[in-house]
Structure formats: structure tokens, C-alpha cells
Amino acid sequence: MRLATRRNGTRDGELVVVARSGSACASARSVAPTLQSALDDWTSAEPALRALSAELDSGRVLAEPLGVADLLSPLPRAYEWVDGSAFLSHVRLVRRARGAEPPAGLDTDPLVYQGGSGHLLGPSEDFPLADASWGLDFEGEIAVILGDVPEGTKAQDAAPTVRLLVLVNDWSLRGLVPAELSKGFGFFCSKPATSLSPFAVTPDELGAAYRGGRVHLPLSVRLNGVNVGQADAGEMHFSFFELIEHIARTRSFVAGTLLGSGTVSNDDPARGVSCLVERRAREQIELGSPRTPFLKPGDRVEIEMLDAGGWNVFGTLDARVAPRP
Amino acid sequence: MRLATRRNGTRDGELVVVARSGSACASARSVAPTLQSALDDWTSAEPALRALSAELDSGRVLAEPLGVADLLSPLPRAYEWVDGSAFLSHVRLVRRARGAEPPAGLDTDPLVYQGGSGHLLGPSEDFPLADASWGLDFEGEIAVILGDVPEGTKAQDAAPTVRLLVLVNDWSLRGLVPAELSKGFGFFCSKPATSLSPFAVTPDELGAAYRGGRVHLPLSVRLNGVNVGQADAGEMHFSFFELIEHIARTRSFVAGTLLGSGTVSNDDPARGVSCLVERRAREQIELGSPRTPFLKPGDRVEIEMLDAGGWNVFGTLDARVAPRP
């Protein structure tokens, strides 16, 4: 089942069920007005939404045309956005470029940060860039949307708390990172609003590619129409289940919490990159200095994930950088 | 006007208007079902809530009895919780105890961190402590609940975005802080759920004590019935307006965002402390080692703020530490 949130003039939009084609949908208002309300009562909402989805694909309910421009983020505002950094090649590469050692315990103690979740950008919404000197970068990620997670949940019990998956562009302002991290309290201004893919999908939409709390498919990233990355998301060191155990160590999480993988990244440089800072790091190591510039107004970043049959599971997250209005 | 959220079996509870006495209320269901829904449409909700409040205090609507045990957090779940560290004596004292210099730009560049907002504890809810070795501490703070804040909002334009004020106990797990901060991504497991005061109040309830984006009143903190702090919240170095300008530099915030002052702290040690780590820091400096233990199950922390007339503006945030069930 694939779900999306259609623009209707409200803060949370209208929940719709998406057809297999990706270009048609049916309103889910008979089940739940918004995705958050469905997540709040998932046990009863899920079977009703699945039934609606089956009716849509069999032509038993009227399909309405669906364009990505009609869509808000699946969750236009969420109660938490927790982002991991579970692809260790990303951490190692970025640290190596600045001559630093990877942090101790990198492969046993997950790195996560708490991001802002009040304003999540839709799948075709421009990213407003007020100052190009901030060094805007994209970060292609996969994320899960959780149900209620009690404090103390262990990895082996975490699978049922994963309700949906989405793709994420975790925009980052690289120029603001060093000064901010040196203050010791983590990212804040250097992590602006985050963009989500058109569709949020149940794990079964990924078939056998979703196993062990990881998605074993390549994440396609294009910059201005040119393919820059095809990294295998299955190379995630900590699974989503392990990340859930980590974040639930000292507190609980409510339904609708977004948990990200961190930038999808592979050891093999032939797989390309899911963010520019990795390419700049390789240039630094190989050429002595970075050559690839950060993003500027007009640049376009597309992120999508095709399954083994070439089906565009999450739709295409397709955003341009715009000057702030 | 003072607002609260009454337990009714739902995730967001029921919005009530609180009588001057603090022990009676009237349901606000005719205006907005929840505090978040009122904040979402504050321009129309505020005058209707103020009218209801006036009717309650003049006896024109039926007052229902109100006990703190009936209350959830004013916002049981919020879209963002951003916490500043705007009392510099707190930062200086804690750093001095560990022989470190205060960070560069301490008095010009605000320190903030992004906290978890999905599960906020009510004013009399036990804090569940799974492991006493984590070093549980309280942090008495004041916080504002914001309306929509556009990206780029400046301090001089920020006053109208402050909708309500609350008191906060920003529980902290001191034993988990050093290892977590050394990873460079800020707090996560070391900042568990946060507790809020019974009432969220409009700025006018504070009269002349609220000026320039600061609350010029002492914050009373009691540990197991013994007064431990009476720090003047007016000694806040960065005002809430300056904190708003800082956090809005690169992104916008939605209505219902919580923004905290950080631990209320004064240069004058006679004012006591709003957290144990400051007392331990003074012991470290004066006696060579900390003597005050962190919290254990059974301990009780009360936080309140009386105005110049002795009126308990926010009600008393009164929580006990309990072992995790």
C-alpha cells in the first residue's frame, strides 16, 4: 500500500491511497482525514486503507488523477525527526578528507541527531536558499515512519513498529556545520527543512528487498538531470531495528516519528554519491582540494528508488533550489 | 488567560480555560478541541478563549473543579522542542568545574539544541528512571510556545510570535552526556522526555514582569520539599526574541513549537540552583569533588513561579522520580 498527502488548504493535507500507476489516487477521508490520524490509530486504519487500495487498483472505486505538484510531504509536520548516520563509509570518507580519525565506537554505537520536524517540504517543493555562501548540499536517505515505540524497545522487537518507509532529502548547509558542531550541541541552523518523497509505502511494497530492517535496493540520485549516485541502501551498517533500539534507550516515541538512515553511501566509489560533500571529500583526497561546488539557485535534485522490476516505489522526490522569496 | 489540557483518553487531551484560582476550569471545546488546534488558528481562537476565560472568572459559565492530576502536559506532543542555553552563568560554571574555557562567542552566538517533542510529560506525571547510574538531574526552565515563525524573522519582529509561556523540567541524564557529546552530534539519549507545568499562560498574565522577551521573576525549585533555587529568570542573557532570530536563521517554525530558555541560573550563588549539576560544580570548585548525588526513585522535584503578589502563575510542576514500570 502506498499513501500520500494531497494539498487541500489545511496544514496536514488530505490522506490519499495511491494507485499502482502512481498517477491516480483515491481519497482516504472515509478512513482517516490525515496520515497522522491514520498512524494514531493504525490497527484499525491499516486494514481499511488496504481495502481501499485494493478497490482502487481493481477499478471498484473512482480513481482521481494525481500529480506530484498536488502533494504535500506525506507528513507535512511530524512530531519527531531523528536522523541516523548508519552508512559508515560516509562518516569515514568525510573524516578522512579533513584528516580526522573516525569516532571511537563508530561501528558499535550508532550516531543519530535530532532534527527539526515542524515543517517538512513536499516532493516537488522548491528549497528556499537565502544565502548561497551557506554551502547547500543534498543528502539522499531512506527513512521509516514509526508507530508508538515504548522506551526500552529492543532491536529484535522493533520490526512491528515500522509502519511506512519514505525517501528523504536531508538538505544540509555545509558552510555552517563546523562552527555549529564546535559549540558541542550538534546541528541546528546547519540542518534546515527536510524534503520527503511523494509516497509513503508499507514495507511489503518492497517485497524481499526489505529484510533485516534494511532496504536492499539502490538509491538513484540525479543532479541537474545527470546521474550522480546509485548507492546500495542495503549496505547500511546499523539496521533500522538497531537504530530504534538505540533511540528508545531512554525515552519513548509517538506514532508518526520519522527515523532516517543517514546519507546512503557505499565503500565502492563506482556507486557514486548521495551528497556532494562525499564527492568533495574524494576530490580533496585525490586532487588535493575539492572541485565540485555546492548547490545554487536553479539546481535540481532528483531522488528515487526503483525496485528490481524498474517500478518507482516512492515516486520521485524532485526539488529545485530557489532563492528565498 | 491561562490554558491547560485535561486528560480525556485521547493523545492530545481536551483544552480547558483555567480560573484565576487555579482549581477550576471550563472546557474550551466550543472554541477548539485541543491546544494545538487553537494554536493552529490562534487569530480566531484567542479572542474566543479570552471571552470564555472572562465568563469563567465572572461566574457566567459553570466552573468545573480542576486538579493537577487531571492534567496532561499543555501540549502532550509538540512539533518541535528547541532548547536554548541562555543563562551564561550556567554554562560558565559547568565548564569551569571541568577545567574548560567557555566556548568562543558565548555571549554573542546563542547555544541551542533540538530536543525530542513527541512525548511531553504532564505536570504531576512520574519520571520513569530505568537506571539510576545514568545520573538523572532536573533543569528548571521557562519556555515559550510559538505561533508560526517565518524563516528570517528578526528579534525586533519576534514579540507577536510568542503565544504562551510555560515552565519546563528538562530532565537530563548527566552520566550519558560526556560520551554522547564526544560523538559530535549533540544530546540524544542524555535528554529523555521533558515535563511541562500545569498551565500555559498568555504573556499578559505576567504583567510588567514580562518585558523585552524575558520574565523578570524568580523560579522556585524544591527538591524533596526543600527550597534549592530562587534564581531570577530575568538574568537571561539572550532574550526569547533573540533566540527566535537565531533559530529562524535558516528555517521556519510551525505554531506549537516550544522554545526553552535553558536552565535558569544566576551569577549570585545565594540564589541557589535550578539543576543539581550546578551545585555539584560549585562543590567541585570549592571542595575538590561533588558531594550532592543525582536523583533516585522517590525523589520529588517541584518547580513554580510566583508573581510579585504571590500568585502561582503556571501552577506547580510537581513530579516524582519512579523506577521504569
XYZ file of C-alpha atoms in Angstrom:
650
model
C 0.000 0.000 0.000
C 1.209 3.468 -0.909
C -0.098 6.595 0.786
C 0.291 10.279 0.029
C -0.944 13.624 1.298
C -2.842 15.836 -1.102
C -2.879 19.604 -0.784
C -6.295 20.835 0.432
C -5.533 24.157 2.076
C -5.053 22.685 5.562
C -1.815 22.250 7.492
C -1.924 18.452 7.318
C -3.483 17.973 3.866
C -5.729 15.057 2.892
C -4.699 11.415 3.062
C -4.970 9.552 -0.248
C -4.287 5.983 -1.309
C -2.072 5.833 -4.413
C -2.710 3.559 -7.384
C -0.092 1.134 -8.660
C 0.476 3.516 -11.595
C 1.440 6.355 -9.279
C -0.665 8.768 -11.331
C -4.058 8.130 -9.742
C -5.398 8.024 -6.227
C -8.478 7.797 -4.062
C -9.286 9.975 -1.080
C -8.999 8.123 2.216
C -11.306 10.542 4.018
C -13.714 7.708 4.831
C -10.934 6.092 6.892
C -8.814 8.946 8.262
C -8.552 12.607 7.287
C -4.754 12.773 7.534
C -1.777 10.433 7.596
C -1.052 11.378 11.216
C -4.601 10.443 12.240
C -4.208 7.082 10.479
C -0.909 6.475 12.290
C -2.536 7.425 15.604
C -4.956 4.520 15.193
C -3.064 2.277 12.765
C -4.520 -1.018 13.961
C -7.931 -0.046 12.701
C -6.859 2.310 9.913
C -4.433 -0.043 8.161
C -6.906 -2.771 7.109
C -9.417 -0.161 5.931
C -6.739 1.637 3.904
C -5.538 -1.648 2.413
C -9.093 -2.498 1.389
C -9.428 0.912 -0.272
C -6.100 0.408 -2.033
C -7.263 -2.962 -3.410
C -10.523 -1.400 -4.607
C -8.604 1.385 -6.322
C -6.301 -0.996 -8.174
C -9.203 -3.216 -9.225
C -11.238 -0.259 -10.505
C -14.000 -0.608 -7.928
C -13.592 2.979 -6.689
C -13.221 6.050 -8.843
C -9.575 6.876 -9.475
C -8.772 10.577 -9.359
C -5.763 11.828 -11.332
C -2.713 12.517 -9.178
C 0.189 14.836 -9.992
C 3.211 15.285 -7.770
C 2.528 19.024 -7.690
C -0.728 18.231 -5.830
C 1.216 16.640 -2.980
C 2.499 17.886 0.315
C 5.040 15.881 2.271
C 3.350 12.619 3.400
C 3.642 14.188 6.870
C 3.684 17.968 6.379
C 4.592 18.301 10.067
C 5.793 15.432 12.227
C 6.322 15.046 15.965
C 9.956 13.983 15.682
C 12.621 13.659 13.021
C 15.541 11.570 14.203
C 18.297 11.007 11.694
C 20.931 8.330 11.965
C 24.279 8.150 10.243
C 24.240 4.419 9.622
C 26.356 4.272 6.454
C 29.856 4.206 7.849
C 31.599 4.836 4.533
C 30.017 8.316 4.627
C 31.418 9.043 8.087
C 34.844 7.582 7.295
C 35.189 9.426 3.997
C 34.210 12.825 5.347
C 36.518 12.474 8.353
C 39.409 11.233 6.208
C 39.135 14.271 3.967
C 39.709 16.543 6.943
C 42.484 14.357 8.344
C 40.464 13.184 11.346
C 40.066 9.684 12.728
C 36.596 8.123 12.689
C 34.977 8.437 16.146
C 35.609 5.627 18.637
C 32.853 3.026 18.634
C 31.737 4.051 15.148
C 30.651 0.518 14.274
C 29.061 -0.369 17.632
C 27.423 2.854 18.879
C 25.015 4.471 16.394
C 25.338 8.174 15.605
C 21.994 9.971 15.489
C 20.888 13.581 15.683
C 17.559 15.185 16.447
C 16.318 17.247 13.512
C 13.533 19.755 13.082
C 10.195 18.200 12.155
C 7.707 21.073 12.233
C 7.970 21.928 8.549
C 8.696 19.131 6.103
C 8.890 20.088 2.430
C 6.790 18.353 -0.215
C 8.212 16.214 -3.027
C 8.245 18.974 -5.647
C 8.567 21.976 -3.360
C 11.456 24.356 -4.022
C 14.131 24.560 -1.355
C 14.408 28.247 -0.403
C 18.081 29.234 -0.170
C 18.600 32.627 1.417
C 22.388 32.685 1.123
C 24.374 30.603 -1.373
C 27.521 31.011 0.764
C 25.969 28.653 3.329
C 27.089 25.719 1.141
C 23.817 23.931 0.404
C 24.115 20.184 -0.136
C 21.587 17.400 -0.592
C 21.623 14.103 1.322
C 19.711 11.183 -0.156
C 18.345 8.910 2.536
C 15.719 6.358 3.315
C 13.580 6.753 6.421
C 10.924 4.866 8.330
C 7.765 6.269 9.873
C 7.220 4.627 13.242
C 4.210 3.629 15.270
C 4.354 4.073 19.038
C 7.715 2.845 20.344
C 7.926 2.153 24.088
C 11.091 3.101 25.966
C 13.454 0.144 26.118
C 12.332 -1.472 22.847
C 14.977 -3.921 21.630
C 16.044 -4.457 18.020
C 14.502 -7.924 17.918
C 11.111 -6.455 18.840
C 11.308 -3.382 16.605
C 10.019 -4.738 13.272
C 6.303 -4.213 14.052
C 6.917 -0.545 14.925
C 7.937 0.225 11.315
C 4.706 1.382 9.665
C 5.887 3.041 6.465
C 9.021 3.956 4.518
C 9.824 7.164 2.640
C 12.772 8.729 0.850
C 14.284 11.885 2.257
C 16.439 14.737 1.061
C 18.081 15.929 4.268
C 19.300 19.285 2.953
C 22.419 20.452 4.783
C 24.208 23.784 4.975
C 27.824 22.592 4.977
C 29.278 26.044 5.482
C 27.501 26.348 8.827
C 28.442 22.895 10.136
C 31.979 23.370 11.518
C 31.201 26.414 13.699
C 27.983 24.845 14.907
C 29.484 21.455 15.809
C 32.371 23.183 17.590
C 29.818 24.551 20.068
C 29.168 20.976 21.151
C 25.366 20.865 20.955
C 25.074 19.326 17.478
C 23.435 20.599 14.301
C 20.786 23.271 14.329
C 20.953 26.108 11.790
C 23.057 23.832 9.541
C 20.074 21.468 9.140
C 17.240 23.398 7.514
C 13.879 21.920 6.439
C 13.876 18.346 5.085
C 12.069 17.131 1.934
C 10.117 13.873 1.647
C 9.232 11.647 -1.303
C 5.748 11.677 -2.867
C 4.675 8.347 -1.399
C 4.991 6.653 1.992
C 4.819 2.900 1.476
C 4.212 -0.123 3.656
C 7.195 -2.489 3.944
C 5.523 -5.183 1.811
C 5.694 -2.862 -1.238
C 9.442 -3.539 -1.201
C 8.985 -7.301 -1.210
C 12.139 -9.279 -0.483
C 14.244 -6.121 -0.846
C 13.138 -5.142 2.675
C 14.723 -7.589 5.083
C 16.503 -7.363 8.408
C 15.490 -3.738 8.812
C 17.313 -2.648 5.657
C 16.232 -1.842 2.093
C 18.390 -3.775 -0.373
C 17.922 -1.527 -3.395
C 19.984 1.248 -4.980
C 19.054 4.859 -4.298
C 19.142 6.878 -7.521
C 20.281 10.472 -7.233
C 20.402 12.925 -10.140
C 21.778 16.453 -10.103
C 20.535 18.659 -12.959
C 19.473 15.534 -14.838
C 22.836 13.762 -14.518
C 23.079 10.550 -12.509
C 25.463 11.084 -9.582
C 24.655 8.117 -7.350
C 23.323 4.563 -7.351
C 24.416 3.538 -3.852
C 23.037 0.296 -2.442
C 20.920 1.141 0.611
C 21.450 -2.428 1.819
C 24.998 -1.505 2.857
C 23.501 0.235 5.923
C 25.691 -0.812 8.878
C 23.077 -0.410 11.621
C 19.639 -1.638 10.594
C 16.564 0.450 11.323
C 15.801 -2.048 14.105
C 19.183 -1.360 15.721
C 18.621 2.383 15.360
C 15.226 2.002 17.060
C 16.834 0.167 19.989
C 19.396 2.960 20.258
C 16.954 5.869 20.236
C 14.500 4.118 22.601
C 17.156 3.530 25.246
C 15.981 6.423 27.435
C 12.623 7.518 26.028
C 9.550 6.524 24.089
C 8.427 7.755 20.670
C 4.958 8.530 19.391
C 3.361 7.309 16.206
C 4.456 9.406 13.262
C 8.089 9.728 14.332
C 10.433 9.831 11.320
C 13.714 7.915 11.649
C 16.320 8.303 8.898
C 19.211 6.139 7.761
C 21.657 8.962 7.163
C 23.193 9.574 3.754
C 23.177 6.368 1.702
C 26.825 5.655 0.931
C 28.903 2.713 -0.281
C 32.562 1.805 0.092
C 32.778 1.332 -3.688
C 33.356 4.765 -5.274
C 31.873 3.475 -8.538
C 28.434 3.675 -6.898
C 28.695 7.462 -6.840
C 27.385 9.701 -4.098
C 24.127 10.663 -2.396
C 25.535 14.043 -1.297
C 28.105 16.467 -2.687
C 30.331 16.547 0.378
C 31.412 12.943 -0.321
C 32.440 13.843 -3.854
C 34.295 16.878 -2.492
C 35.994 14.631 0.068
C 37.215 12.280 -2.676
C 38.483 15.287 -4.649
C 40.249 16.543 -1.548
C 41.954 13.159 -1.073
C 42.759 12.544 -4.756
C 43.339 16.037 -6.124
C 44.325 17.992 -3.029
C 41.247 20.221 -2.999
C 37.512 19.960 -3.623
C 36.359 20.935 -7.127
C 32.592 20.349 -7.050
C 30.693 23.451 -5.932
C 27.753 23.307 -3.559
C 24.227 23.973 -4.840
C 22.983 27.292 -6.200
C 19.526 28.597 -7.112
C 18.195 26.764 -10.179
C 19.883 23.450 -9.374
C 17.599 20.403 -9.439
C 17.985 17.292 -7.272
C 16.005 14.125 -8.020
C 15.940 11.139 -5.679
C 14.101 7.889 -6.337
C 14.338 4.149 -5.786
C 13.386 1.610 -8.446
C 12.716 -1.975 -7.449
C 14.169 -4.961 -9.319
C 11.345 -4.688 -11.840
C 12.018 -0.992 -12.501
C 8.957 0.215 -10.559
C 9.371 3.652 -8.950
C 8.363 2.661 -5.411
C 8.288 6.059 -3.640
C 7.763 8.311 -6.661
C 10.466 10.848 -7.477
C 11.498 13.478 -4.944
C 12.226 16.275 -7.400
C 13.160 19.643 -5.941
C 14.816 22.761 -7.252
C 16.847 25.220 -5.264
C 15.186 28.634 -5.259
C 16.261 31.918 -3.764
C 14.258 32.634 -0.631
C 11.203 34.643 -1.703
C -5.550 33.880 30.117
C -4.372 30.511 31.369
C -4.919 27.299 29.416
C -4.460 23.642 30.294
C -5.035 20.235 28.770
C -7.334 17.846 30.585
C -6.998 14.104 30.316
C -9.836 12.607 28.228
C -8.377 9.372 26.895
C -7.086 10.914 23.659
C -3.498 11.620 22.688
C -3.949 15.394 22.777
C -6.428 15.718 25.654
C -9.070 18.436 25.939
C -8.331 22.159 26.014
C -9.636 23.958 29.105
C -9.554 27.559 30.273
C -8.292 27.850 33.852
C -9.891 30.036 36.517
C -7.920 32.649 38.430
C -7.985 30.288 41.438
C -6.204 27.545 39.508
C -8.593 24.963 40.921
C -11.466 25.348 38.471
C -11.794 25.382 34.708
C -14.195 25.398 31.797
C -13.977 23.184 28.736
C -12.944 25.086 25.623
C -14.476 22.524 23.287
C -16.785 25.157 21.819
C -13.681 27.017 20.567
C -11.052 24.353 19.867
C -10.790 20.710 20.912
C -7.060 20.851 21.723
C -4.377 23.419 22.447
C -2.613 22.564 19.178
C -5.804 23.228 17.215
C -6.182 26.591 18.978
C -2.570 27.471 18.122
C -3.151 26.426 14.509
C -5.822 29.131 14.202
C -4.842 31.483 17.026
C -6.158 34.662 15.432
C -9.705 33.430 15.727
C -9.261 31.136 18.731
C -7.593 33.649 21.045
C -10.461 36.157 21.357
C -12.981 33.348 21.833
C -10.823 31.748 24.526
C -10.333 35.101 26.251
C -14.094 35.646 26.259
C -14.600 32.217 27.802
C -11.922 32.962 30.402
C -13.676 36.210 31.361
C -17.014 34.384 31.645
C -15.425 31.750 33.855
C -13.889 34.280 36.232
C -17.133 36.256 36.436
C -19.196 33.140 37.144
C -21.173 33.294 33.895
C -20.162 29.763 32.869
C -20.164 26.693 35.065
C -16.771 26.158 36.673
C -15.680 22.540 36.839
C -13.245 21.512 39.582
C -9.677 21.086 38.339
C -6.939 19.006 39.949
C -3.391 18.820 38.641
C -3.737 15.031 38.420
C -6.401 15.588 35.731
C -3.898 17.352 33.510
C -1.665 16.254 30.709
C 1.138 18.470 29.501
C -0.422 21.597 27.908
C 0.927 20.095 24.669
C 1.136 16.324 25.202
C 3.038 16.102 21.906
C 4.541 19.079 20.118
C 6.035 19.544 16.665
C 9.353 20.890 17.916
C 11.163 21.392 21.196
C 14.120 23.717 20.840
C 16.033 24.467 23.997
C 18.414 27.351 24.417
C 21.155 27.781 26.981
C 20.640 31.493 27.524
C 21.803 31.770 31.155
C 25.531 32.132 30.757
C 26.341 31.593 34.420
C 25.133 28.006 33.942
C 27.466 27.435 31.006
C 30.437 29.146 32.675
C 30.001 27.302 35.961
C 29.693 23.846 34.433
C 32.700 24.414 32.171
C 34.805 25.843 34.989
C 34.168 22.763 37.112
C 35.706 20.592 34.435
C 38.581 22.994 33.815
C 37.365 24.035 30.378
C 37.091 27.524 28.893
C 33.631 28.803 27.963
C 33.033 28.394 24.195
C 34.094 31.283 21.952
C 31.233 33.662 21.192
C 29.293 32.509 24.254
C 27.742 35.939 24.752
C 27.067 36.727 21.073
C 26.098 33.398 19.465
C 23.239 31.561 21.234
C 23.631 27.894 22.121
C 20.534 25.827 21.340
C 19.823 22.152 20.891
C 16.958 20.300 19.260
C 15.140 18.108 21.769
C 12.544 15.377 21.443
C 8.965 16.653 21.409
C 6.826 13.595 20.697
C 6.148 12.725 24.317
C 5.955 15.557 26.845
C 5.218 14.584 30.443
C 2.345 16.111 32.398
C 2.772 18.328 35.465
C 2.313 15.554 38.027
C 3.480 12.614 35.951
C 6.245 10.458 37.405
C 9.558 10.496 35.574
C 10.382 6.843 34.778
C 14.043 6.154 35.564
C 15.246 2.825 34.212
C 18.813 3.065 35.516
C 19.861 5.275 38.443
C 23.501 5.142 37.249
C 22.513 7.396 34.330
C 22.754 10.378 36.709
C 19.276 11.903 36.498
C 19.121 15.657 37.056
C 16.351 18.231 36.766
C 16.640 21.538 34.905
C 14.165 24.271 35.769
C 13.415 26.474 32.787
C 10.900 28.812 31.293
C 9.734 28.281 27.718
C 7.559 29.980 25.139
C 5.061 28.339 22.809
C 5.328 29.971 19.414
C 2.920 30.747 16.624
C 4.117 30.356 13.047
C 7.594 31.864 12.695
C 8.775 32.614 9.145
C 12.383 31.938 8.211
C 14.463 35.055 8.679
C 12.360 36.560 11.495
C 14.378 39.190 13.360
C 14.369 39.784 17.106
C 12.589 43.114 16.749
C 9.707 41.384 14.943
C 9.526 38.326 17.185
C 7.279 39.531 20.023
C 3.985 38.722 18.256
C 5.090 35.116 17.642
C 5.141 34.394 21.405
C 1.695 32.959 22.115
C 2.081 31.368 25.537
C 4.622 30.694 28.272
C 5.143 27.534 30.343
C 7.607 26.186 32.882
C 9.688 23.180 31.975
C 11.656 20.494 33.755
C 14.200 19.459 31.128
C 15.272 16.194 32.768
C 18.855 15.292 31.873
C 20.891 12.113 32.209
C 24.261 13.586 33.190
C 26.067 10.264 33.137
C 25.297 9.860 29.440
C 26.287 13.391 28.400
C 30.094 13.206 28.032
C 30.177 10.132 25.773
C 27.299 11.472 23.709
C 28.718 14.971 23.209
C 32.097 13.495 22.313
C 30.442 11.954 19.242
C 29.839 15.487 17.989
C 26.119 15.296 17.120
C 24.781 16.761 20.376
C 22.436 15.344 23.000
C 20.111 12.460 22.276
C 19.816 9.620 24.804
C 21.029 12.030 27.503
C 17.877 14.150 27.041
C 14.861 11.989 27.862
C 11.224 13.183 27.973
C 10.581 16.729 29.223
C 7.892 17.770 31.753
C 5.690 20.855 31.456
C 3.858 22.975 34.032
C 0.093 22.659 34.578
C -0.798 25.904 32.834
C 0.286 27.652 29.646
C -0.319 31.375 30.044
C -0.542 34.360 27.746
C 2.208 36.960 28.253
C -0.186 39.490 29.826
C -0.673 37.160 32.820
C 2.879 38.126 33.803
C 2.138 41.853 33.648
C 5.206 44.081 33.784
C 7.368 41.092 34.743
C 7.348 40.060 31.068
C 9.335 42.639 29.164
C 11.951 42.600 26.425
C 11.376 38.908 25.823
C 12.367 37.943 29.369
C 10.416 37.013 32.508
C 11.670 39.078 35.445
C 10.564 36.767 38.249
C 12.326 34.161 40.374
C 11.920 30.491 39.503
C 11.284 28.462 42.658
C 12.735 24.964 42.728
C 12.254 22.499 45.593
C 13.869 19.088 45.963
C 12.074 16.768 48.395
C 10.301 19.781 49.870
C 13.465 21.816 50.467
C 13.987 25.068 48.562
C 17.115 24.744 46.398
C 16.707 27.658 43.996
C 15.165 31.106 43.593
C 17.070 32.231 40.512
C 15.877 35.374 38.747
C 14.735 34.394 35.243
C 15.297 37.994 34.185
C 19.066 37.370 34.172
C 18.603 35.566 30.830
C 21.424 36.819 28.571
C 19.697 36.239 25.228
C 16.015 37.173 25.269
C 13.428 34.855 23.749
C 13.261 37.317 20.837
C 17.000 36.920 20.214
C 16.655 33.134 20.458
C 13.831 33.260 17.887
C 16.029 35.245 15.485
C 18.790 32.675 15.963
C 16.664 29.579 15.355
C 14.822 31.140 12.393
C 18.044 31.988 10.571
C 17.742 29.032 8.178
C 14.229 27.653 8.618
C 10.674 28.383 9.630
C 8.757 27.027 12.621
C 5.146 25.962 12.914
C 2.653 27.021 15.541
C 3.066 24.975 18.690
C 6.864 24.960 18.656
C 8.293 25.019 22.197
C 11.376 27.187 22.753
C 13.160 26.973 26.111
C 15.449 29.358 27.966
C 17.849 26.732 29.237
C 18.457 26.212 32.957
C 17.620 29.370 34.869
C 20.847 30.372 36.593
C 22.270 33.452 38.303
C 25.809 34.642 38.929
C 24.951 35.101 42.613
C 25.349 31.700 44.338
C 22.935 32.833 47.068
C 20.107 32.395 44.545
C 20.679 28.627 44.614
C 20.335 26.324 41.640
C 17.765 25.120 39.124
C 19.688 21.878 38.490
C 21.962 19.656 40.557
C 24.930 19.779 38.214
C 25.490 23.450 39.123
C 25.595 22.602 42.824
C 27.981 19.741 42.050
C 30.116 22.139 40.016
C 30.353 24.556 42.958
C 31.269 21.634 45.248
C 33.927 20.553 42.753
C 35.406 24.057 42.718
C 35.135 24.704 46.473
C 35.604 21.241 47.986
C 37.541 19.407 45.292
C 34.781 16.949 44.458
C 30.997 16.906 44.029
C 29.031 15.803 47.102
C 25.384 16.102 46.007
C 24.105 12.860 44.450
C 21.930 12.795 41.369
C 18.246 11.841 41.648
C 16.946 8.427 42.662
C 13.487 6.845 42.596
C 11.233 8.534 45.159
C 12.800 11.973 44.829
C 10.361 14.828 44.238
C 11.068 17.979 42.218
C 8.718 20.980 42.363
C 9.046 23.975 40.044
C 6.850 27.062 40.144
C 6.931 30.814 39.636
C 5.095 33.246 41.902
C 4.433 36.775 40.726
C 5.082 39.841 42.866
C 1.709 39.308 44.533
C 2.465 35.680 45.395
C 0.156 34.254 42.717
C 1.253 30.891 41.316
C 1.182 31.819 37.618
C 1.867 28.446 35.944
C 0.715 26.118 38.739
C 3.290 23.812 40.295
C 5.172 21.300 38.168
C 5.444 18.536 40.756
C 6.991 15.265 39.650
C 8.466 12.281 41.402
C 11.159 10.005 40.070
C 9.834 6.478 39.666
C 11.536 3.296 38.549
C 10.529 2.452 34.984
C 7.492 0.170 35.226
